[in-house]
Amino acid sequence: GQNIDQPTEMTATEGAIVQINCTYQTSGFNGLFWYQQHAGEAPTFLSYNVLDGLEEKGRFSSFLSRSKGYSYLLLKELQMKDSASYLCAVCDSGYALNFGKGTSLLVTP
Amino acid sequence: EAQVTQNPRYLITVTGKKLTVTCSQNMNHEYMSWYRQDPGLGLRQIYYSMNVEVTDKGDVPEGYKVSRKEKRNFPLILESPSPNQTSLYFCASSLRYGGNYGYTFGSGTRLTVV
């Protein structure tokens, strides 16, 4: 089966840096996605990693280590609007996209 | 504007009354999928379709049906809804099945079955 783990909740201060971790055990691997979801809204695409290393996109970066089954999403210069759920999703050997349960991030003043 | 459109956004219905949630995309995407999202359980795939007339079960297909007669439309049908199908539903589409195409999600349908 698929197993994707991320912390349930995190809290961080406005202007700070926060790292959201994701570990996975899936049948095969064809890439890892991070999505942002505000309460009651649709998930929106943040990043995609298929090779090891860091992908940077503005204030957001995502890292992947395939040998460790590990990824993280790094958010810099946190803003209040970054309060949301962050979903880790892994594309398996059958190309199905399997989602973790999400990490709820609260940014405080 | 490129988008995935779901209707309705909110629906309250009674047990056993058949309903259909529509999903339409205007991006000529081959791949479409339905998810339900419940607190503490995350997004779980109900059904997916790799192209017209090609559909397959996801992780939680029981109590649902789908059809893909046209590329743009992928309706979700609940023949006899039950209270355990109360959930937030998302339709998603992708250019193709697999790879780094990513998903575009609809705005969601919040369904309550009483």
PDB file of C-alpha atoms in Angstrom:
ATOM      1  CA  GLY A   1       0.000   0.000   0.000  1.00  0.00           C
ATOM      2  CA  GLN A   2       0.912   3.659  -0.036  1.00  0.00           C
ATOM      3  CA  ASN A   3       2.103   5.434   3.080  1.00  0.00           C
ATOM      4  CA  ILE A   4       2.682   9.174   3.094  1.00  0.00           C
ATOM      5  CA  ASP A   5       3.360  10.898   6.401  1.00  0.00           C
ATOM      6  CA  GLN A   6       3.431  14.577   7.276  1.00  0.00           C
ATOM      7  CA  PRO A   7       2.926  16.413  10.560  1.00  0.00           C
ATOM      8  CA  THR A   8      -0.678  17.239  11.313  1.00  0.00           C
ATOM      9  CA  GLU A   9      -0.174  20.793  12.495  1.00  0.00           C
ATOM     10  CA  MET A  10       2.563  23.428  12.676  1.00  0.00           C
ATOM     11  CA  THR A  11       2.698  26.985  13.947  1.00  0.00           C
ATOM     12  CA  ALA A  12       5.194  29.648  12.893  1.00  0.00           C
ATOM     13  CA  THR A  13       5.639  33.390  13.221  1.00  0.00           C
ATOM     14  CA  GLU A  14       5.167  35.950  10.475  1.00  0.00           C
ATOM     15  CA  GLY A  15       8.491  36.686   8.757  1.00  0.00           C
ATOM     16  CA  ALA A  16      10.082  33.414   9.890  1.00  0.00           C
ATOM     17  CA  ILE A  17      11.049  30.271   7.953  1.00  0.00           C
ATOM     18  CA  VAL A  18       9.193  26.978   8.298  1.00  0.00           C
ATOM     19  CA  GLN A  19      10.001  23.513   6.971  1.00  0.00           C
ATOM     20  CA  ILE A  20       7.232  20.956   6.407  1.00  0.00           C
ATOM     21  CA  ASN A  21       8.475  17.396   6.106  1.00  0.00           C
ATOM     22  CA  CYS A  22       7.008  14.492   4.170  1.00  0.00           C
ATOM     23  CA  THR A  23       8.131  10.878   4.209  1.00  0.00           C
ATOM     24  CA  TYR A  24       6.744   8.279   1.870  1.00  0.00           C
ATOM     25  CA  GLN A  25       6.704   4.591   1.098  1.00  0.00           C
ATOM     26  CA  THR A  26       4.992   3.890  -2.206  1.00  0.00           C
ATOM     27  CA  SER A  27       4.957   1.200  -4.858  1.00  0.00           C
ATOM     28  CA  GLY A  28       7.297   2.926  -7.258  1.00  0.00           C
ATOM     29  CA  PHE A  29       8.005   6.607  -7.656  1.00  0.00           C
ATOM     30  CA  ASN A  30       7.274   9.010 -10.486  1.00  0.00           C
ATOM     31  CA  GLY A  31       7.503  12.339  -8.768  1.00  0.00           C
ATOM     32  CA  LEU A  32       6.385  14.245  -5.689  1.00  0.00           C
ATOM     33  CA  PHE A  33       4.062  17.244  -5.599  1.00  0.00           C
ATOM     34  CA  TRP A  34       3.291  19.873  -3.001  1.00  0.00           C
ATOM     35  CA  TYR A  35      -0.084  21.603  -2.995  1.00  0.00           C
ATOM     36  CA  GLN A  36      -1.451  24.460  -0.905  1.00  0.00           C
ATOM     37  CA  GLN A  37      -5.074  24.383   0.220  1.00  0.00           C
ATOM     38  CA  HIS A  38      -6.881  27.178   2.041  1.00  0.00           C
ATOM     39  CA  ALA A  39      -9.865  26.144   4.131  1.00  0.00           C
ATOM     40  CA  GLY A  40     -12.834  25.145   1.988  1.00  0.00           C
ATOM     41  CA  GLU A  41     -10.984  25.839  -1.241  1.00  0.00           C
ATOM     42  CA  ALA A  42      -9.387  23.730  -3.949  1.00  0.00           C
ATOM     43  CA  PRO A  43      -5.752  22.632  -3.677  1.00  0.00           C
ATOM     44  CA  THR A  44      -3.375  24.669  -5.828  1.00  0.00           C
ATOM     45  CA  PHE A  45      -0.073  23.440  -7.258  1.00  0.00           C
ATOM     46  CA  LEU A  46       3.126  24.628  -5.559  1.00  0.00           C
ATOM     47  CA  SER A  47       5.983  22.414  -6.727  1.00  0.00           C
ATOM     48  CA  TYR A  48       7.095  19.193  -8.363  1.00  0.00           C
ATOM     49  CA  ASN A  49      10.268  17.157  -7.722  1.00  0.00           C
ATOM     50  CA  VAL A  50      11.299  14.025  -9.567  1.00  0.00           C
ATOM     51  CA  LEU A  51      15.101  14.214  -9.172  1.00  0.00           C
ATOM     52  CA  ASP A  52      17.044  14.593  -5.935  1.00  0.00           C
ATOM     53  CA  GLY A  53      17.804  18.097  -4.853  1.00  0.00           C
ATOM     54  CA  LEU A  54      16.279  21.463  -4.200  1.00  0.00           C
ATOM     55  CA  GLU A  55      13.794  23.290  -6.429  1.00  0.00           C
ATOM     56  CA  GLU A  56      13.389  26.969  -5.626  1.00  0.00           C
ATOM     57  CA  LYS A  57      10.432  29.091  -6.622  1.00  0.00           C
ATOM     58  CA  GLY A  58      10.320  32.488  -4.972  1.00  0.00           C
ATOM     59  CA  ARG A  59       9.606  32.188  -1.253  1.00  0.00           C
ATOM     60  CA  PHE A  60       8.894  28.471  -1.597  1.00  0.00           C
ATOM     61  CA  SER A  61      11.436  25.694  -2.081  1.00  0.00           C
ATOM     62  CA  SER A  62      11.019  21.929  -2.184  1.00  0.00           C
ATOM     63  CA  PHE A  63      13.626  19.266  -1.588  1.00  0.00           C
ATOM     64  CA  LEU A  64      13.650  15.584  -2.495  1.00  0.00           C
ATOM     65  CA  SER A  65      15.770  12.603  -1.469  1.00  0.00           C
ATOM     66  CA  ARG A  66      14.545   9.508  -3.274  1.00  0.00           C
ATOM     67  CA  SER A  67      16.883   7.132  -1.432  1.00  0.00           C
ATOM     68  CA  LYS A  68      15.450   8.294   1.902  1.00  0.00           C
ATOM     69  CA  GLY A  69      11.840   8.585   0.735  1.00  0.00           C
ATOM     70  CA  TYR A  70      11.849  12.127   2.047  1.00  0.00           C
ATOM     71  CA  SER A  71      10.834  15.577   0.929  1.00  0.00           C
ATOM     72  CA  TYR A  72      10.364  18.947   2.550  1.00  0.00           C
ATOM     73  CA  LEU A  73       8.674  22.190   1.643  1.00  0.00           C
ATOM     74  CA  LEU A  74      10.461  25.312   2.855  1.00  0.00           C
ATOM     75  CA  LEU A  75       8.523  28.546   3.212  1.00  0.00           C
ATOM     76  CA  LYS A  76      10.542  31.724   3.771  1.00  0.00           C
ATOM     77  CA  GLU A  77       9.476  35.198   4.906  1.00  0.00           C
ATOM     78  CA  LEU A  78       6.184  33.829   6.132  1.00  0.00           C
ATOM     79  CA  GLN A  79       3.084  35.905   5.560  1.00  0.00           C
ATOM     80  CA  MET A  80      -0.311  35.640   7.240  1.00  0.00           C
ATOM     81  CA  LYS A  81      -1.810  34.469   3.950  1.00  0.00           C
ATOM     82  CA  ASP A  82       0.442  31.397   4.084  1.00  0.00           C
ATOM     83  CA  SER A  83      -1.835  29.979   6.801  1.00  0.00           C
ATOM     84  CA  ALA A  84      -3.243  26.951   4.978  1.00  0.00           C
ATOM     85  CA  SER A  85      -2.929  23.192   4.648  1.00  0.00           C
ATOM     86  CA  TYR A  86       0.026  21.856   2.698  1.00  0.00           C
ATOM     87  CA  LEU A  87      -0.449  18.548   0.933  1.00  0.00           C
ATOM     88  CA  CYS A  88       2.339  16.193  -0.055  1.00  0.00           C
ATOM     89  CA  ALA A  89       1.391  13.899  -2.961  1.00  0.00           C
ATOM     90  CA  VAL A  90       3.407  11.092  -4.516  1.00  0.00           C
ATOM     91  CA  CYS A  91       2.972   9.726  -8.030  1.00  0.00           C
ATOM     92  CA  ASP A  92       3.491   5.967  -7.862  1.00  0.00           C
ATOM     93  CA  SER A  93       4.552   3.363 -10.434  1.00  0.00           C
ATOM     94  CA  GLY A  94       1.011   3.264 -11.801  1.00  0.00           C
ATOM     95  CA  TYR A  95       1.064   7.050 -12.108  1.00  0.00           C
ATOM     96  CA  ALA A  96      -1.712   7.414  -9.559  1.00  0.00           C
ATOM     97  CA  LEU A  97      -1.355  10.500  -7.339  1.00  0.00           C
ATOM     98  CA  ASN A  98      -1.502   9.565  -3.654  1.00  0.00           C
ATOM     99  CA  PHE A  99      -2.015  12.346  -1.131  1.00  0.00           C
ATOM    100  CA  GLY A 100      -0.842  12.624   2.446  1.00  0.00           C
ATOM    101  CA  LYS A 101      -3.333  13.887   5.027  1.00  0.00           C
ATOM    102  CA  GLY A 102      -1.919  17.382   4.911  1.00  0.00           C
ATOM    103  CA  THR A 103      -0.163  19.707   7.347  1.00  0.00           C
ATOM    104  CA  SER A 104      -2.182  22.594   8.731  1.00  0.00           C
ATOM    105  CA  LEU A 105       0.110  25.632   9.079  1.00  0.00           C
ATOM    106  CA  LEU A 106      -0.872  28.553  11.281  1.00  0.00           C
ATOM    107  CA  VAL A 107       1.099  31.771  10.867  1.00  0.00           C
ATOM    108  CA  THR A 108       0.870  34.071  13.884  1.00  0.00           C
ATOM    109  CA  PRO A 109       1.697  37.788  14.102  1.00  0.00           C
TER     110      PRO A 109
ATOM    111  CA  GLU B   1      -9.815  31.084 -18.583  1.00  0.00           C
ATOM    112  CA  ALA B   2      -8.487  27.549 -18.166  1.00  0.00           C
ATOM    113  CA  GLN B   3     -10.455  25.870 -15.418  1.00  0.00           C
ATOM    114  CA  VAL B   4     -12.279  22.915 -13.973  1.00  0.00           C
ATOM    115  CA  THR B   5     -15.916  23.688 -13.192  1.00  0.00           C
ATOM    116  CA  GLN B   6     -17.934  21.721 -10.691  1.00  0.00           C
ATOM    117  CA  ASN B   7     -21.604  22.083  -9.928  1.00  0.00           C
ATOM    118  CA  PRO B   8     -23.240  22.478  -7.544  1.00  0.00           C
ATOM    119  CA  ARG B   9     -20.945  24.073  -4.937  1.00  0.00           C
ATOM    120  CA  TYR B  10     -23.234  23.073  -2.093  1.00  0.00           C
ATOM    121  CA  LEU B  11     -25.888  20.369  -1.935  1.00  0.00           C
ATOM    122  CA  ILE B  12     -28.068  19.002   0.839  1.00  0.00           C
ATOM    123  CA  THR B  13     -30.029  15.910  -0.044  1.00  0.00           C
ATOM    124  CA  VAL B  14     -31.867  13.018   1.593  1.00  0.00           C
ATOM    125  CA  THR B  15     -30.799   9.401   1.849  1.00  0.00           C
ATOM    126  CA  GLY B  16     -31.568   7.403  -1.272  1.00  0.00           C
ATOM    127  CA  LYS B  17     -32.295  10.265  -3.656  1.00  0.00           C
ATOM    128  CA  LYS B  18     -30.097   9.905  -6.729  1.00  0.00           C
ATOM    129  CA  LEU B  19     -27.855  12.852  -7.519  1.00  0.00           C
ATOM    130  CA  THR B  20     -25.201  13.867 -10.023  1.00  0.00           C
ATOM    131  CA  VAL B  21     -22.297  16.246  -9.483  1.00  0.00           C
ATOM    132  CA  THR B  22     -21.044  17.637 -12.774  1.00  0.00           C
ATOM    133  CA  CYS B  23     -17.430  18.342 -13.696  1.00  0.00           C
ATOM    134  CA  SER B  24     -16.246  20.022 -16.859  1.00  0.00           C
ATOM    135  CA  GLN B  25     -12.788  21.158 -18.005  1.00  0.00           C
ATOM    136  CA  ASN B  26     -11.871  23.410 -20.920  1.00  0.00           C
ATOM    137  CA  MET B  27      -8.189  22.516 -21.220  1.00  0.00           C
ATOM    138  CA  ASN B  28      -8.504  19.461 -23.470  1.00  0.00           C
ATOM    139  CA  HIS B  29      -7.082  17.327 -20.652  1.00  0.00           C
ATOM    140  CA  GLU B  30      -7.089  13.574 -21.118  1.00  0.00           C
ATOM    141  CA  TYR B  31      -7.020  12.630 -17.443  1.00  0.00           C
ATOM    142  CA  MET B  32      -9.801  13.385 -14.975  1.00  0.00           C
ATOM    143  CA  SER B  33     -10.382  12.222 -11.430  1.00  0.00           C
ATOM    144  CA  TRP B  34     -12.757  12.520  -8.494  1.00  0.00           C
ATOM    145  CA  TYR B  35     -11.609  12.837  -4.875  1.00  0.00           C
ATOM    146  CA  ARG B  36     -13.394  13.130  -1.589  1.00  0.00           C
ATOM    147  CA  GLN B  37     -11.859  14.951   1.365  1.00  0.00           C
ATOM    148  CA  ASP B  38     -12.770  14.199   4.960  1.00  0.00           C
ATOM    149  CA  PRO B  39     -11.258  15.579   8.181  1.00  0.00           C
ATOM    150  CA  GLY B  40      -8.293  13.506   9.298  1.00  0.00           C
ATOM    151  CA  LEU B  41      -8.363  11.356   6.161  1.00  0.00           C
ATOM    152  CA  GLY B  42      -7.090  13.702   3.488  1.00  0.00           C
ATOM    153  CA  LEU B  43      -7.884  13.417  -0.208  1.00  0.00           C
ATOM    154  CA  ARG B  44      -8.952   9.956  -1.330  1.00  0.00           C
ATOM    155  CA  GLN B  45      -9.481   9.014  -4.943  1.00  0.00           C
ATOM    156  CA  ILE B  46     -12.924   7.715  -5.919  1.00  0.00           C
ATOM    157  CA  TYR B  47     -12.666   7.129  -9.672  1.00  0.00           C
ATOM    158  CA  TYR B  48     -10.453   8.269 -12.480  1.00  0.00           C
ATOM    159  CA  SER B  49     -10.508   8.360 -16.260  1.00  0.00           C
ATOM    160  CA  MET B  50      -7.497   8.241 -18.548  1.00  0.00           C
ATOM    161  CA  ASN B  51      -9.482   9.204 -21.621  1.00  0.00           C
ATOM    162  CA  VAL B  52     -12.922   9.048 -23.209  1.00  0.00           C
ATOM    163  CA  GLU B  53     -14.723   5.808 -22.365  1.00  0.00           C
ATOM    164  CA  VAL B  54     -11.846   4.689 -20.093  1.00  0.00           C
ATOM    165  CA  THR B  55     -12.612   4.774 -16.364  1.00  0.00           C
ATOM    166  CA  ASP B  56     -11.271   2.889 -13.353  1.00  0.00           C
ATOM    167  CA  LYS B  57     -11.792   2.627  -9.619  1.00  0.00           C
ATOM    168  CA  GLY B  58      -9.707   4.559  -7.144  1.00  0.00           C
ATOM    169  CA  ASP B  59      -9.340   3.816  -3.445  1.00  0.00           C
ATOM    170  CA  VAL B  60     -12.953   4.422  -2.339  1.00  0.00           C
ATOM    171  CA  PRO B  61     -15.314   3.682  -5.271  1.00  0.00           C
ATOM    172  CA  GLU B  62     -18.175   2.026  -3.357  1.00  0.00           C
ATOM    173  CA  GLY B  63     -21.482   3.865  -3.767  1.00  0.00           C
ATOM    174  CA  TYR B  64     -20.314   5.952  -6.727  1.00  0.00           C
ATOM    175  CA  LYS B  65     -20.493   5.743 -10.502  1.00  0.00           C
ATOM    176  CA  VAL B  66     -18.853   7.816 -13.222  1.00  0.00           C
ATOM    177  CA  SER B  67     -18.977   8.138 -16.988  1.00  0.00           C
ATOM    178  CA  ARG B  68     -16.710   9.738 -19.600  1.00  0.00           C
ATOM    179  CA  LYS B  69     -18.661  10.055 -22.810  1.00  0.00           C
ATOM    180  CA  GLU B  70     -16.928  13.288 -23.818  1.00  0.00           C
ATOM    181  CA  LYS B  71     -13.410  14.465 -23.109  1.00  0.00           C
ATOM    182  CA  ARG B  72     -14.468  17.597 -21.233  1.00  0.00           C
ATOM    183  CA  ASN B  73     -17.087  16.081 -18.878  1.00  0.00           C
ATOM    184  CA  PHE B  74     -16.728  13.627 -16.015  1.00  0.00           C
ATOM    185  CA  PRO B  75     -19.879  13.484 -13.866  1.00  0.00           C
ATOM    186  CA  LEU B  76     -19.998  11.749 -10.480  1.00  0.00           C
ATOM    187  CA  ILE B  77     -23.214   9.842  -9.808  1.00  0.00           C
ATOM    188  CA  LEU B  78     -24.529   8.756  -6.426  1.00  0.00           C
ATOM    189  CA  GLU B  79     -27.345   6.305  -7.171  1.00  0.00           C
ATOM    190  CA  SER B  80     -28.516   5.993  -3.570  1.00  0.00           C
ATOM    191  CA  PRO B  81     -26.671   8.467  -1.339  1.00  0.00           C
ATOM    192  CA  SER B  82     -26.110   7.620   2.310  1.00  0.00           C
ATOM    193  CA  PRO B  83     -24.997   9.816   5.243  1.00  0.00           C
ATOM    194  CA  ASN B  84     -21.450   8.389   5.103  1.00  0.00           C
ATOM    195  CA  GLN B  85     -21.078  10.057   1.702  1.00  0.00           C
ATOM    196  CA  THR B  86     -21.350  13.473   3.332  1.00  0.00           C
ATOM    197  CA  SER B  87     -18.038  15.009   2.312  1.00  0.00           C
ATOM    198  CA  LEU B  88     -16.210  17.655   0.299  1.00  0.00           C
ATOM    199  CA  TYR B  89     -15.736  16.454  -3.277  1.00  0.00           C
ATOM    200  CA  PHE B  90     -13.139  17.645  -5.774  1.00  0.00           C
ATOM    201  CA  CYS B  91     -12.845  16.989  -9.462  1.00  0.00           C
ATOM    202  CA  ALA B  92      -9.359  17.293 -10.951  1.00  0.00           C
ATOM    203  CA  SER B  93      -7.881  17.099 -14.419  1.00  0.00           C
ATOM    204  CA  SER B  94      -4.428  16.712 -15.900  1.00  0.00           C
ATOM    205  CA  LEU B  95      -3.037  16.947 -19.413  1.00  0.00           C
ATOM    206  CA  ARG B  96      -2.201  13.263 -19.385  1.00  0.00           C
ATOM    207  CA  TYR B  97      -1.976  10.372 -16.972  1.00  0.00           C
ATOM    208  CA  GLY B  98       1.355  10.343 -15.207  1.00  0.00           C
ATOM    209  CA  GLY B  99       4.481  12.403 -15.215  1.00  0.00           C
ATOM    210  CA  ASN B 100       4.789  15.939 -13.960  1.00  0.00           C
ATOM    211  CA  TYR B 101       1.660  17.392 -15.488  1.00  0.00           C
ATOM    212  CA  GLY B 102       0.115  18.124 -12.134  1.00  0.00           C
ATOM    213  CA  TYR B 103      -3.568  18.451 -11.384  1.00  0.00           C
ATOM    214  CA  THR B 104      -5.968  21.351 -11.767  1.00  0.00           C
ATOM    215  CA  PHE B 105      -8.757  21.108  -9.213  1.00  0.00           C
ATOM    216  CA  GLY B 106     -12.323  22.311  -9.368  1.00  0.00           C
ATOM    217  CA  SER B 107     -13.662  24.538  -6.586  1.00  0.00           C
ATOM    218  CA  GLY B 108     -15.263  21.650  -4.745  1.00  0.00           C
ATOM    219  CA  THR B 109     -18.776  20.423  -3.923  1.00  0.00           C
ATOM    220  CA  ARG B 110     -19.808  20.224  -0.311  1.00  0.00           C
ATOM    221  CA  LEU B 111     -22.392  17.445  -0.069  1.00  0.00           C
ATOM    222  CA  THR B 112     -24.546  16.730   2.975  1.00  0.00           C
ATOM    223  CA  VAL B 113     -26.736  13.627   3.020  1.00  0.00           C
ATOM    224  CA  VAL B 114     -29.381  13.565   5.771  1.00  0.00           C
TER     225      VAL B 114
END
